[in-house]
Amino acid sequence: MATLGIPLESAEQIASLLHSNSLISESDLKSAMVSSDEGEKCLIETLIDFRFTDEKTIANAISSSYDIEFLPSLVTENIDFSTSDILPKKYITENRIVPISIHGHTLDVAISEPSALNQMQSIALLTDKKVNPYLVTISQITKILDSFNTIDPSSASAPRTPKPLKTNSSNQAAEKEKAIAAAKKSEPQIPTPLAKKAKEPAKAKAAMSDEEVDEKYSAVVVQFIDTNLKKAIKEGVSDVHFEVFKHSARMRFRLDGVLMEEPGTSKVLYENYSKIITRIKIMSKLDIAERRKAQDGAITLKVDEKEVDFRVSCMPTSFGERVVMRILDTDGIDLSIEKLGFHEDDEKAFIDAISSPQGMVLVTGPTGSGKSTTLYAALNKINKEDINILTAEDPVEFTLNGVGQVHVKPDYGMTFASALRSFLRQDPEVVMVGEIRDQETVEIAIKAALTGHLVLSTLHTNDAVSTITRILNMGVQPYLITSALTLIVAQRLARKNCSECLIEDEDVNESQLRAVGFSAEESTRVTLFKGGGCDTCNGTGYKGRKGIYEVLRITENLIEGILQEKTTPELKKIALEKDKFLNMQEIGRTFLKDGSVSIDEYKRILILD
């Protein structure tokens, strides 16, 4: 058998598809994989050589799984090679995608592997046409590519009438006459090579109308995604949510930490939901045929001369797939500690801790509180040529030049614990672990901190003091905590009052002020403010966010309390009374007094039930 020329990734994808559809057995697949590796031969060729499968079975499996029409009778005579110059020759050869016909604003292409579907969006953008993929066998595409590579461009420049498909039908001659007659019409078009359209010339007008409708929907889909993603980036949105229900759909933006439905989008989204989700999956290089499992992907878009990354999560629900896109706009974030908003003394303590040659610094808070930004700011501060910094992240959100960043993938055995264990053999000065989730990870992290490394990481706790109790509950001995732990930062992100529409909050009374921690004397004279709502803040009264941080230093007083295994309230009392610890509530009240935060926002993020 001639070499099929299938890329390794495509061969593995096809083999997986055959196995998942029970078209080859587990033992046959393993045998073929071993033989393929030993003989350095394509896996699919090996499966065919061993007669575990054949090309027609492969094509039918791809056709049914990805809902693509299979053209078993397509031959080179049916292809208008004058269309080949619509795409670069190198692009056609490398991606194994051959243009076979243009009719109106539609381009038909032949493919043989499902991985080629990832290129459909790119081809549509390159050609400004709707792209219809049709499936042929692997041998067919190889033969077509060989013919394409031997075509003289000058001889292919003039359009010609493709021959009809070779079929086994007894009406083949009649079909040929119909195709020739169609080609001789007064307003000729380059006819499609597809047999079904040659057989039904009377339906051409109706079919064209359907195509026009599809093109209209395609334009709506492209415009919907393009417009809303650009809007989200411009407004500083952190996440975009797409959801579908039985009789409706909605798109929500998470702006300044709060989800809000985007007005005027539900009708278009509901009518085109599956197409919109499919386009997002194609852009994210996800499997568009897989609708039963959760998938993760990524997109990089160029907007106004800058590249913006999107982290995409797709999950099946009762009425369709739900998609959440996290926007990672690094240009919109200032990774400097001075701009984070620490209290002056706390900022100095934090910088001192991360500048230390060893120890552990933990950042805590709920999801979306800005922990990653704080850690990246710390790394950015200490990142120098003579320091080896390694990070284990899930996923890598911001790229830092000069830092070795590893994407944790538990499915492949790369967990936080295994990554951290490997890091210790990579001669690092600084190690950052995205999150401490289990006893194994915390034990390795503490060991690293005790053996001359600076360890940075995060935990999900409500405040700084309760982090100590959490580590104790994970099975770590108190003497190890006191020896390794240097400093804990707990944080929240509060929405700032819009400065353009700032007004006095006349609804606040003394009892409310005392409820949030003001003294009786302060409650009689404190004036609070809120945003009234304007065009600048889209009527919300809020514009931007600011961090509220509490920094807990591990002092001699706290060390004594930890060794005595005191409770969280007892440790908190020690920190407040003996170490002049400023908690988030106290720092938040200073923001209430200076008018930067409203009392409603204070209650939302700092009143812990």
Coordinates of C-alpha atoms in Angstrom, one line a residue:
M1 CA 0.0 0.0 0.0
A2 CA 1.2 3.5 -0.8
T3 CA 2.2 5.8 2.0
L4 CA -0.9 7.7 3.1
G5 CA 0.9 10.7 4.5
I6 CA -1.4 11.1 7.6
P7 CA -0.1 13.4 10.3
L8 CA 0.6 11.7 13.6
E9 CA -2.0 13.7 15.5
S10 CA -4.7 12.9 12.9
A11 CA -3.8 9.2 12.9
E12 CA -4.1 9.0 16.7
Q13 CA -7.5 10.9 16.6
I14 CA -8.8 8.5 13.9
A15 CA -7.7 5.4 15.9
S16 CA -9.4 6.8 19.0
L17 CA -12.6 7.4 17.0
L18 CA -12.6 3.8 15.7
H19 CA -12.0 2.4 19.2
S20 CA -14.7 4.6 20.8
N21 CA -17.2 3.4 18.2
S22 CA -16.2 -0.2 18.8
L23 CA -14.9 -0.6 15.2
I24 CA -11.6 -1.9 16.5
S25 CA -10.9 -3.8 19.7
E26 CA -8.6 -2.7 22.5
S27 CA -6.2 -5.6 21.8
D28 CA -6.1 -4.9 18.0
L29 CA -5.4 -1.2 18.7
K30 CA -2.6 -2.0 21.2
S31 CA -1.0 -4.5 18.7
A32 CA -1.1 -1.9 16.0
M33 CA 0.4 0.7 18.2
V34 CA 3.3 -1.5 19.2
S35 CA 3.9 -2.5 15.6
S36 CA 3.6 1.1 14.4
D37 CA 6.2 2.3 17.0
E38 CA 8.6 -0.5 16.2
G39 CA 8.4 -0.1 12.5
E40 CA 8.2 3.7 12.6
K41 CA 5.0 3.4 10.5
C42 CA 1.8 5.4 10.5
L43 CA -0.7 3.9 13.0
I44 CA -3.6 4.0 10.5
E45 CA -1.5 2.3 7.8
T46 CA -0.7 -0.4 10.3
L47 CA -4.3 -0.9 11.2
I48 CA -5.2 -1.3 7.5
D49 CA -2.2 -3.5 6.8
F50 CA -3.3 -5.8 9.6
R51 CA -6.8 -5.8 8.2
F52 CA -8.2 -4.5 11.5
T53 CA -10.1 -1.9 9.5
D54 CA -10.3 -0.3 6.0
E55 CA -10.5 3.1 4.5
K56 CA -14.2 2.9 3.8
T57 CA -14.9 2.0 7.4
I58 CA -12.8 4.9 8.6
A59 CA -14.5 7.3 6.3
N60 CA -18.0 6.2 7.3
A61 CA -17.0 6.5 11.0
I62 CA -15.8 10.1 10.5
S63 CA -18.8 10.9 8.4
S64 CA -21.3 9.8 11.0
S65 CA -19.4 11.2 14.0
Y66 CA -18.8 14.6 12.5
D67 CA -21.9 14.9 10.3
I68 CA -19.9 15.4 7.0
E69 CA -21.1 14.0 3.7
F70 CA -18.9 11.2 2.3
L71 CA -18.1 11.3 -1.4
P72 CA -16.8 7.8 -2.2
S73 CA -16.9 8.5 -6.0
L74 CA -15.1 11.8 -6.1
V75 CA -12.2 11.6 -8.6
T76 CA -9.8 14.2 -10.0
E77 CA -11.9 14.6 -13.1
N78 CA -14.7 16.0 -11.0
I79 CA -12.5 18.7 -9.5
D80 CA -12.1 22.2 -10.9
F81 CA -8.4 22.8 -10.2
S82 CA -8.8 26.4 -11.3
T83 CA -10.2 27.0 -7.8
S84 CA -6.9 25.9 -6.2
D85 CA -5.4 29.3 -6.3
I86 CA -7.9 30.6 -3.8
L87 CA -5.7 29.1 -1.1
P88 CA -1.9 29.0 -0.9
K89 CA -0.4 25.8 -2.3
K90 CA 1.6 25.2 0.9
Y91 CA -1.5 25.6 3.0
I92 CA -3.4 23.1 0.9
T93 CA -0.6 20.5 1.0
E94 CA 0.2 20.9 4.7
N95 CA -3.4 20.7 5.9
R96 CA -4.6 18.2 3.3
I97 CA -7.5 20.3 2.4
V98 CA -8.3 20.7 -1.4
P99 CA -10.6 23.3 -2.9
I100 CA -12.8 21.4 -5.3
S101 CA -15.5 23.9 -6.4
I102 CA -16.8 27.4 -6.0
H103 CA -20.5 28.3 -6.5
G104 CA -21.6 31.7 -5.6
H105 CA -20.3 32.6 -2.2
T106 CA -19.7 29.0 -1.2
L107 CA -16.4 27.1 -1.4
D108 CA -16.5 23.3 -1.4
V109 CA -13.4 21.6 0.0
A110 CA -12.4 17.9 0.3
I111 CA -10.8 16.5 3.5
S112 CA -10.0 13.1 4.8
E113 CA -9.2 13.6 8.5
P114 CA -11.3 15.3 11.2
S115 CA -8.4 17.5 12.3
A116 CA -8.9 19.4 9.1
L117 CA -12.2 20.7 10.5
N118 CA -10.2 23.0 12.8
Q119 CA -9.1 24.9 9.7
M120 CA -12.6 25.7 8.3
Q121 CA -12.9 29.0 10.2
S122 CA -9.4 30.1 9.0
I123 CA -10.4 29.2 5.4
A124 CA -13.6 31.2 5.7
L125 CA -11.6 34.2 6.8
L126 CA -9.0 33.8 4.1
T127 CA -11.4 33.4 1.3
D128 CA -14.4 35.4 2.6
K129 CA -16.7 32.5 1.6
K130 CA -18.8 30.0 3.4
V131 CA -16.9 26.7 3.5
N132 CA -18.6 23.3 3.0
P133 CA -16.3 20.4 3.9
Y134 CA -16.8 17.0 2.1
L135 CA -15.2 13.8 3.2
V136 CA -13.2 11.5 0.9
T137 CA -11.0 8.5 1.8
I138 CA -7.4 9.0 2.8
S139 CA -6.2 7.4 -0.4
Q140 CA -8.5 9.8 -2.4
I141 CA -7.1 12.9 -0.8
T142 CA -3.5 11.7 -1.3
K143 CA -4.2 11.0 -5.0
I144 CA -6.0 14.4 -5.4
L145 CA -3.0 16.2 -3.7
D146 CA -0.6 14.4 -6.1
S147 CA -2.7 15.5 -9.1
F148 CA -2.9 19.0 -7.6
N149 CA 0.9 19.2 -7.2
T150 CA 1.4 18.2 -10.9
I151 CA -1.1 20.8 -12.3
D152 CA 0.4 23.5 -14.4
P153 CA -1.1 26.8 -13.0
S154 CA -1.3 28.3 -16.4
S155 CA -3.4 25.4 -17.8
A156 CA -5.7 25.6 -14.8
S157 CA -6.3 29.3 -15.0
A158 CA -9.3 29.0 -17.3
P159 CA -12.5 27.5 -15.8
R160 CA -13.6 24.2 -17.1
T161 CA -16.6 22.0 -16.7
P162 CA -15.9 19.2 -14.3
K163 CA -17.0 15.8 -15.3
P164 CA -19.9 14.3 -13.3
L165 CA -19.2 11.9 -10.5
K166 CA -18.6 8.3 -11.5
T167 CA -21.3 6.2 -10.0
N168 CA -22.7 2.8 -10.4
S169 CA -26.2 4.2 -11.3
S170 CA -27.9 3.1 -14.5
N171 CA -28.8 6.7 -15.1
Q172 CA -25.2 7.8 -15.3
A173 CA -25.5 8.8 -19.0
A174 CA -28.7 10.9 -18.3
E175 CA -27.0 12.6 -15.3
K176 CA -24.0 13.4 -17.6
E177 CA -26.3 15.0 -20.2
K178 CA -28.1 17.0 -17.5
A179 CA -24.7 18.3 -16.1
I180 CA -23.6 19.3 -19.6
A181 CA -26.9 21.0 -20.3
A182 CA -26.6 22.9 -17.1
A183 CA -23.1 24.1 -18.0
K184 CA -24.4 25.5 -21.3
K185 CA -26.9 27.9 -19.8
S186 CA -26.8 31.5 -20.8
E187 CA -25.5 32.5 -17.4
P188 CA -23.0 29.8 -16.7
Q189 CA -21.6 29.1 -13.2
I190 CA -18.9 26.8 -12.2
P191 CA -20.9 23.7 -11.4
T192 CA -20.5 21.8 -8.2
P193 CA -18.9 18.4 -8.4
L194 CA -21.4 16.9 -6.0
A195 CA -23.5 14.1 -7.6
K196 CA -26.7 15.0 -5.7
K197 CA -26.8 18.5 -7.1
A198 CA -26.1 17.2 -10.6
K199 CA -29.0 14.8 -10.3
E200 CA -31.5 17.5 -9.1
P201 CA -31.1 20.6 -11.3
A202 CA -34.7 21.5 -10.8
K203 CA -34.0 22.2 -7.1
A204 CA -31.0 24.4 -7.7
K205 CA -32.9 27.6 -7.1
A206 CA -34.3 26.3 -3.8
A207 CA -31.0 25.0 -2.7
M208 CA -29.4 28.3 -3.5
S209 CA -31.9 30.0 -1.3
D210 CA -31.1 27.7 1.5
E211 CA -27.4 28.5 1.0
E212 CA -28.2 32.2 1.2
V213 CA -30.0 31.7 4.4
D214 CA -27.0 29.7 5.8
E215 CA -24.7 32.5 4.7
K216 CA -26.9 35.0 6.4
Y217 CA -26.9 33.0 9.6
S218 CA -23.1 32.5 9.3
A219 CA -22.6 36.3 9.1
V220 CA -24.8 36.8 12.1
V221 CA -22.8 34.2 14.1
V222 CA -19.5 35.7 13.1
Q223 CA -20.7 39.3 13.9
F224 CA -22.2 38.2 17.2
I225 CA -19.1 36.6 18.5
D226 CA -16.7 39.2 17.1
T227 CA -18.7 42.2 18.4
N228 CA -19.3 40.9 21.9
L229 CA -15.8 39.6 22.5
K230 CA -14.4 42.9 21.5
K231 CA -16.9 44.7 23.7
A232 CA -16.0 42.5 26.6
I233 CA -12.3 43.2 26.2
K234 CA -12.9 47.0 25.8
E235 CA -15.0 47.1 29.0
G236 CA -12.6 45.0 31.1
V237 CA -14.8 42.0 31.5
S238 CA -13.1 39.0 33.1
D239 CA -15.5 36.2 32.0
V240 CA -18.1 35.7 29.3
H241 CA -20.8 33.1 29.9
F242 CA -23.0 31.4 27.2
E243 CA -26.0 29.4 28.5
V244 CA -29.0 27.8 26.9
F245 CA -32.3 26.8 28.5
K246 CA -35.5 25.2 27.2
H247 CA -37.0 28.4 25.7
S248 CA -34.2 30.9 26.0
A249 CA -30.5 31.6 26.0
R250 CA -28.4 34.3 27.6
M251 CA -24.9 35.8 27.5
R252 CA -23.5 37.2 30.7
F253 CA -20.4 39.3 31.4
R254 CA -18.6 39.2 34.7
L255 CA -17.6 42.8 35.2
D256 CA -15.8 43.9 38.4
G257 CA -16.6 40.5 39.9
V258 CA -20.4 40.5 39.3
L259 CA -22.3 38.6 36.6
M260 CA -24.7 40.7 34.5
E261 CA -26.8 39.6 31.5
E262 CA -25.8 41.5 28.3
P263 CA -29.0 43.2 27.1
G264 CA -30.3 42.8 23.6
T265 CA -28.5 39.5 22.9
S266 CA -30.9 36.7 24.1
K267 CA -33.0 36.5 20.9
V268 CA -30.0 36.2 18.4
L269 CA -28.2 33.9 20.8
Y270 CA -31.2 31.5 21.2
E271 CA -31.9 31.3 17.5
N272 CA -28.2 30.6 16.6
Y273 CA -27.0 29.0 19.8
S274 CA -25.6 25.7 18.4
K275 CA -23.8 27.6 15.6
I276 CA -22.3 30.1 17.9
I277 CA -21.1 27.4 20.3
T278 CA -19.7 25.4 17.3
R279 CA -17.8 28.4 16.1
I280 CA -16.3 29.0 19.6
K281 CA -15.3 25.3 19.8
I282 CA -13.6 25.5 16.3
M283 CA -11.8 28.7 17.3
S284 CA -10.7 26.9 20.6
K285 CA -9.5 23.8 18.6
L286 CA -12.0 21.6 20.5
D287 CA -13.8 18.5 19.2
I288 CA -17.0 19.8 17.6
A289 CA -18.5 16.3 17.5
E290 CA -18.0 15.7 21.2
R291 CA -21.1 17.0 23.1
R292 CA -21.2 14.6 26.0
K293 CA -18.0 15.5 27.8
A294 CA -16.5 18.7 29.2
Q295 CA -13.7 20.2 27.1
D296 CA -11.1 22.9 27.7
G297 CA -9.4 25.0 25.1
A298 CA -7.9 28.4 24.3
I299 CA -8.2 31.2 21.8
T300 CA -5.8 34.0 21.0
L301 CA -7.4 37.0 19.3
K302 CA -5.7 40.1 17.9
V303 CA -7.6 43.2 18.9
D304 CA -6.3 46.7 18.2
E305 CA -2.7 45.6 17.5
K306 CA -2.6 43.5 20.7
E307 CA -3.1 39.8 21.4
V308 CA -5.7 38.8 24.0
D309 CA -5.9 35.2 25.3
F310 CA -9.1 33.4 26.1
R311 CA -9.4 30.3 28.3
V312 CA -12.4 28.3 27.1
S313 CA -14.4 25.8 29.1
C314 CA -17.3 23.8 27.5
M315 CA -19.6 21.7 29.5
P316 CA -22.8 19.7 28.4
T317 CA -26.1 20.6 30.1
S318 CA -29.7 19.5 29.7
F319 CA -30.5 21.7 26.7
G320 CA -27.1 22.2 25.1
E321 CA -23.5 23.0 25.8
R322 CA -22.6 25.8 28.3
V323 CA -19.4 27.8 27.5
V324 CA -17.4 30.1 29.8
M325 CA -14.6 32.2 28.4
R326 CA -12.0 33.6 30.8
I327 CA -10.4 36.7 29.3
L328 CA -6.6 37.0 30.0
D329 CA -5.8 40.5 28.9
T330 CA -2.3 40.9 30.3
D331 CA -2.1 44.5 28.9
G332 CA -5.0 45.5 31.2
I333 CA -3.2 44.4 34.4
D334 CA -0.4 46.3 36.1
L335 CA 1.8 43.6 37.7
S336 CA 3.5 45.8 40.2
I337 CA 3.1 45.5 44.0
E338 CA 3.0 49.2 44.4
K339 CA -0.2 49.4 42.3
L340 CA -2.0 46.6 44.2
G341 CA -3.2 48.8 47.1
F342 CA -1.5 47.4 50.2
H343 CA -1.5 49.4 53.4
E344 CA 2.0 51.0 53.6
D345 CA 3.3 48.8 56.5
D346 CA 1.8 45.7 55.0
E347 CA 3.4 46.4 51.6
K348 CA 6.8 46.6 53.2
A349 CA 6.3 43.3 55.1
F350 CA 5.1 41.6 51.9
I351 CA 8.1 42.8 49.9
D352 CA 10.5 41.7 52.7
A353 CA 8.9 38.3 52.8
I354 CA 9.2 37.6 49.0
S355 CA 12.7 39.0 49.0
S356 CA 13.8 36.5 51.6
P357 CA 16.0 33.6 50.4
Q358 CA 13.7 31.0 51.9
G359 CA 10.4 30.5 53.6
M360 CA 6.7 30.2 52.6
V361 CA 4.4 33.0 51.6
L362 CA 0.7 32.1 51.1
V363 CA -2.0 34.1 49.4
T364 CA -5.6 33.2 50.4
G365 CA -9.1 34.2 49.3
P366 CA -12.1 32.9 47.4
T367 CA -12.1 32.4 43.6
G368 CA -11.9 35.6 41.7
S369 CA -10.3 37.6 44.6
G370 CA -7.1 38.4 42.7
K371 CA -4.8 35.8 44.2
S372 CA -3.0 35.0 40.9
T373 CA -2.4 38.7 40.2
T374 CA -0.8 39.1 43.6
L375 CA 1.5 36.1 43.1
Y376 CA 2.4 37.3 39.6
A377 CA 3.2 40.8 41.0
A378 CA 5.5 39.1 43.6
L379 CA 7.3 37.1 40.9
N380 CA 7.6 40.2 38.7
K381 CA 9.2 42.0 41.6
I382 CA 11.9 39.4 42.3
N383 CA 12.4 38.2 38.8
K384 CA 16.1 38.7 38.1
E385 CA 18.8 37.1 35.9
D386 CA 20.5 35.5 38.9
I387 CA 17.4 33.9 40.3
N388 CA 15.9 30.6 39.0
I389 CA 12.1 30.8 39.3
L390 CA 9.8 27.8 38.5
T391 CA 6.0 27.8 38.6
A392 CA 3.3 25.0 38.5
E393 CA 0.0 26.4 37.4
D394 CA -3.4 25.2 36.3
P395 CA -3.5 26.9 33.8
V396 CA -0.7 29.3 33.1
E397 CA -2.6 32.6 33.0
F398 CA 0.2 35.2 32.4
T399 CA 3.5 34.6 30.7
L400 CA 6.5 36.0 32.5
N401 CA 9.7 36.3 30.6
G402 CA 12.5 34.5 32.3
V403 CA 10.3 32.3 34.5
G404 CA 9.9 28.6 33.9
Q405 CA 6.1 28.0 33.9
V406 CA 4.6 24.5 33.9
H407 CA 1.0 23.8 33.0
V408 CA -0.3 21.1 35.5
K409 CA -2.2 18.3 33.8
P410 CA -3.4 15.6 36.3
D411 CA -4.6 13.4 33.5
Y412 CA -1.0 13.0 32.4
G413 CA 0.4 12.5 35.9
M414 CA 1.6 16.1 36.2
T415 CA 0.0 17.2 39.5
F416 CA 1.0 20.1 41.7
A417 CA 2.8 17.6 44.0
S418 CA 4.7 15.8 41.2
A419 CA 5.6 19.1 39.6
L420 CA 6.9 20.5 42.9
R421 CA 8.9 17.3 43.5
S422 CA 10.5 17.7 40.0
F423 CA 11.2 21.4 40.6
L424 CA 13.5 20.5 43.6
R425 CA 15.8 18.8 41.1
Q426 CA 15.9 21.8 38.8
D427 CA 18.1 24.0 41.2
P428 CA 15.5 26.7 41.8
E429 CA 15.7 29.7 44.2
V430 CA 11.9 30.4 44.0
V431 CA 9.1 28.0 43.5
M432 CA 5.4 29.0 42.9
V433 CA 2.7 26.4 43.3
G434 CA -0.6 27.5 41.9
E435 CA -2.7 26.0 44.7
I436 CA -2.1 23.8 47.7
R437 CA -4.9 21.2 47.5
D438 CA -3.8 18.2 49.5
Q439 CA -1.5 16.9 52.2
E440 CA 1.1 15.7 49.8
T441 CA 1.5 19.1 48.2
V442 CA 1.7 21.0 51.4
E443 CA 4.3 18.6 52.8
I444 CA 6.6 18.9 49.8
A445 CA 6.1 22.7 49.8
I446 CA 7.1 23.0 53.5
K447 CA 10.1 20.7 52.9
A448 CA 11.2 23.0 50.0
A449 CA 10.8 26.1 52.3
L450 CA 12.9 24.4 55.0
T451 CA 15.7 23.5 52.6
G452 CA 16.6 26.9 51.3
H453 CA 13.8 27.7 48.8
L454 CA 11.3 30.5 48.7
V455 CA 7.8 29.0 48.1
L456 CA 4.8 31.0 47.0
S457 CA 1.3 29.4 46.8
T458 CA -2.4 29.9 47.4
L459 CA -5.1 28.4 49.6
H460 CA -8.9 28.8 49.7
T461 CA -9.6 30.2 53.2
N462 CA -11.8 33.1 54.4
D463 CA -9.0 35.0 56.1
A464 CA -5.3 34.9 57.0
V465 CA -5.5 33.4 60.5
S466 CA -7.8 30.5 59.5
T467 CA -5.1 29.5 56.9
I468 CA -2.9 28.3 59.8
T469 CA -5.7 26.1 61.1
R470 CA -6.3 24.7 57.6
I471 CA -2.7 23.6 57.3
L472 CA -2.8 22.0 60.8
N473 CA -6.0 20.1 59.7
M474 CA -4.1 18.9 56.6
G475 CA -1.8 16.9 59.0
V476 CA 1.2 19.2 59.1
Q477 CA 3.0 19.3 62.5
P478 CA 2.9 22.7 64.3
Y479 CA 6.7 22.9 64.5
L480 CA 7.0 22.5 60.8
I481 CA 4.5 25.3 60.2
T482 CA 6.3 27.7 62.5
S483 CA 9.7 26.9 60.9
A484 CA 8.5 27.3 57.3
L485 CA 5.7 29.8 57.2
T486 CA 6.8 33.5 56.9
L487 CA 3.7 35.5 55.9
I488 CA 0.0 35.1 54.9
V489 CA -1.9 37.5 52.7
A490 CA -5.7 37.3 52.6
Q491 CA -7.6 39.4 50.1
R492 CA -10.8 40.5 48.4
L493 CA -11.6 42.6 45.4
A494 CA -14.1 45.4 46.0
R495 CA -15.9 47.4 43.3
K496 CA -14.9 51.0 43.5
N497 CA -17.5 53.8 43.5
C498 CA -17.7 55.6 40.1
S499 CA -15.9 58.9 40.6
E500 CA -18.0 60.5 37.9
C501 CA -21.3 60.1 39.7
L502 CA -20.2 60.0 43.3
I503 CA -22.9 61.1 45.7
E504 CA -23.6 61.0 49.5
D505 CA -25.4 57.8 50.6
E506 CA -28.3 59.3 52.5
D507 CA -29.8 55.9 53.2
V508 CA -27.1 54.9 55.7
N509 CA -28.0 55.3 59.4
E510 CA -26.0 54.9 62.6
S511 CA -27.2 51.4 63.3
Q512 CA -25.9 50.3 59.9
L513 CA -22.5 52.0 60.6
R514 CA -22.2 50.2 63.9
A515 CA -23.1 46.9 62.3
V516 CA -20.1 47.1 60.0
G517 CA -17.7 47.9 62.9
F518 CA -17.7 51.7 63.4
S519 CA -17.7 52.8 67.0
A520 CA -20.6 54.7 68.5
E521 CA -18.7 57.9 68.3
E522 CA -17.6 57.4 64.7
S523 CA -21.2 56.5 63.7
T524 CA -22.4 60.0 64.5
R525 CA -19.9 61.8 62.2
V526 CA -19.0 59.4 59.4
T527 CA -20.3 60.2 55.9
L528 CA -20.5 57.5 53.3
F529 CA -20.8 57.7 49.5
K530 CA -22.0 55.7 46.6
G531 CA -22.2 55.9 42.8
G532 CA -25.4 57.4 41.5
G533 CA -25.1 55.8 38.1
C534 CA -24.0 57.4 34.9
D535 CA -22.9 56.6 31.3
T536 CA -19.3 56.1 32.4
C537 CA -20.3 53.2 34.7
N538 CA -23.3 52.0 32.6
G539 CA -25.7 53.0 35.3
T540 CA -24.2 50.6 37.9
G541 CA -22.5 53.2 40.2
Y542 CA -19.3 51.2 40.1
K543 CA -16.2 51.5 37.9
G544 CA -13.1 49.4 38.5
R545 CA -12.0 47.4 41.5
K546 CA -9.5 47.7 44.3
G547 CA -7.9 45.2 46.5
I548 CA -8.5 44.9 50.2
Y549 CA -5.6 43.0 51.9
E550 CA -4.7 41.8 55.3
V551 CA -1.1 40.7 55.9
L552 CA -0.4 38.3 58.8
R553 CA 3.2 38.2 59.9
I554 CA 4.3 35.0 61.7
T555 CA 5.7 36.7 64.8
E556 CA 7.0 35.2 68.0
N557 CA 3.6 35.6 69.6
L558 CA 1.9 33.7 66.8
I559 CA 4.6 31.0 66.8
E560 CA 3.9 30.4 70.5
G561 CA 0.2 30.1 69.8
I562 CA 0.6 27.7 66.9
L563 CA 2.9 25.4 68.9
Q564 CA 0.2 25.3 71.6
E565 CA -2.3 24.5 68.8
K566 CA -4.6 27.3 69.8
T567 CA -7.9 27.7 67.9
T568 CA -8.5 30.2 65.1
P569 CA -10.3 32.8 67.3
E570 CA -7.5 32.6 69.8
L571 CA -4.8 33.1 67.2
K572 CA -6.8 36.0 65.8
K573 CA -7.0 37.6 69.2
I574 CA -3.2 37.3 69.6
A575 CA -2.6 38.9 66.2
L576 CA -5.0 41.8 66.8
E577 CA -4.0 42.6 70.4
K578 CA -0.2 41.8 70.5
D579 CA 0.9 42.3 66.9
K580 CA -1.2 45.2 65.7
F581 CA -2.6 43.1 62.9
L582 CA -5.0 45.1 60.6
N583 CA -7.7 42.8 59.3
M584 CA -9.6 43.3 56.0
Q585 CA -12.7 44.7 57.8
E586 CA -10.7 47.4 59.4
I587 CA -8.9 48.3 56.2
G588 CA -12.3 48.2 54.4
R589 CA -13.7 50.8 56.8
T590 CA -10.9 53.2 55.7
F591 CA -12.1 52.8 52.2
L592 CA -15.7 53.5 53.3
K593 CA -14.6 56.7 55.0
D594 CA -12.6 58.0 51.9
G595 CA -15.6 57.3 49.6
S596 CA -13.9 54.7 47.4
V597 CA -16.2 51.9 48.5
S598 CA -19.9 51.8 49.2
I599 CA -21.4 50.2 52.3
D600 CA -23.4 47.7 50.1
E601 CA -20.1 46.6 48.5
Y602 CA -18.4 46.3 51.9
K603 CA -21.2 44.1 53.1
R604 CA -21.1 42.0 50.0
I605 CA -17.5 41.0 50.3
L606 CA -16.5 41.5 53.9
I607 CA -19.4 40.5 56.0
L608 CA -18.8 36.7 56.5
D609 CA -21.9 34.8 57.6

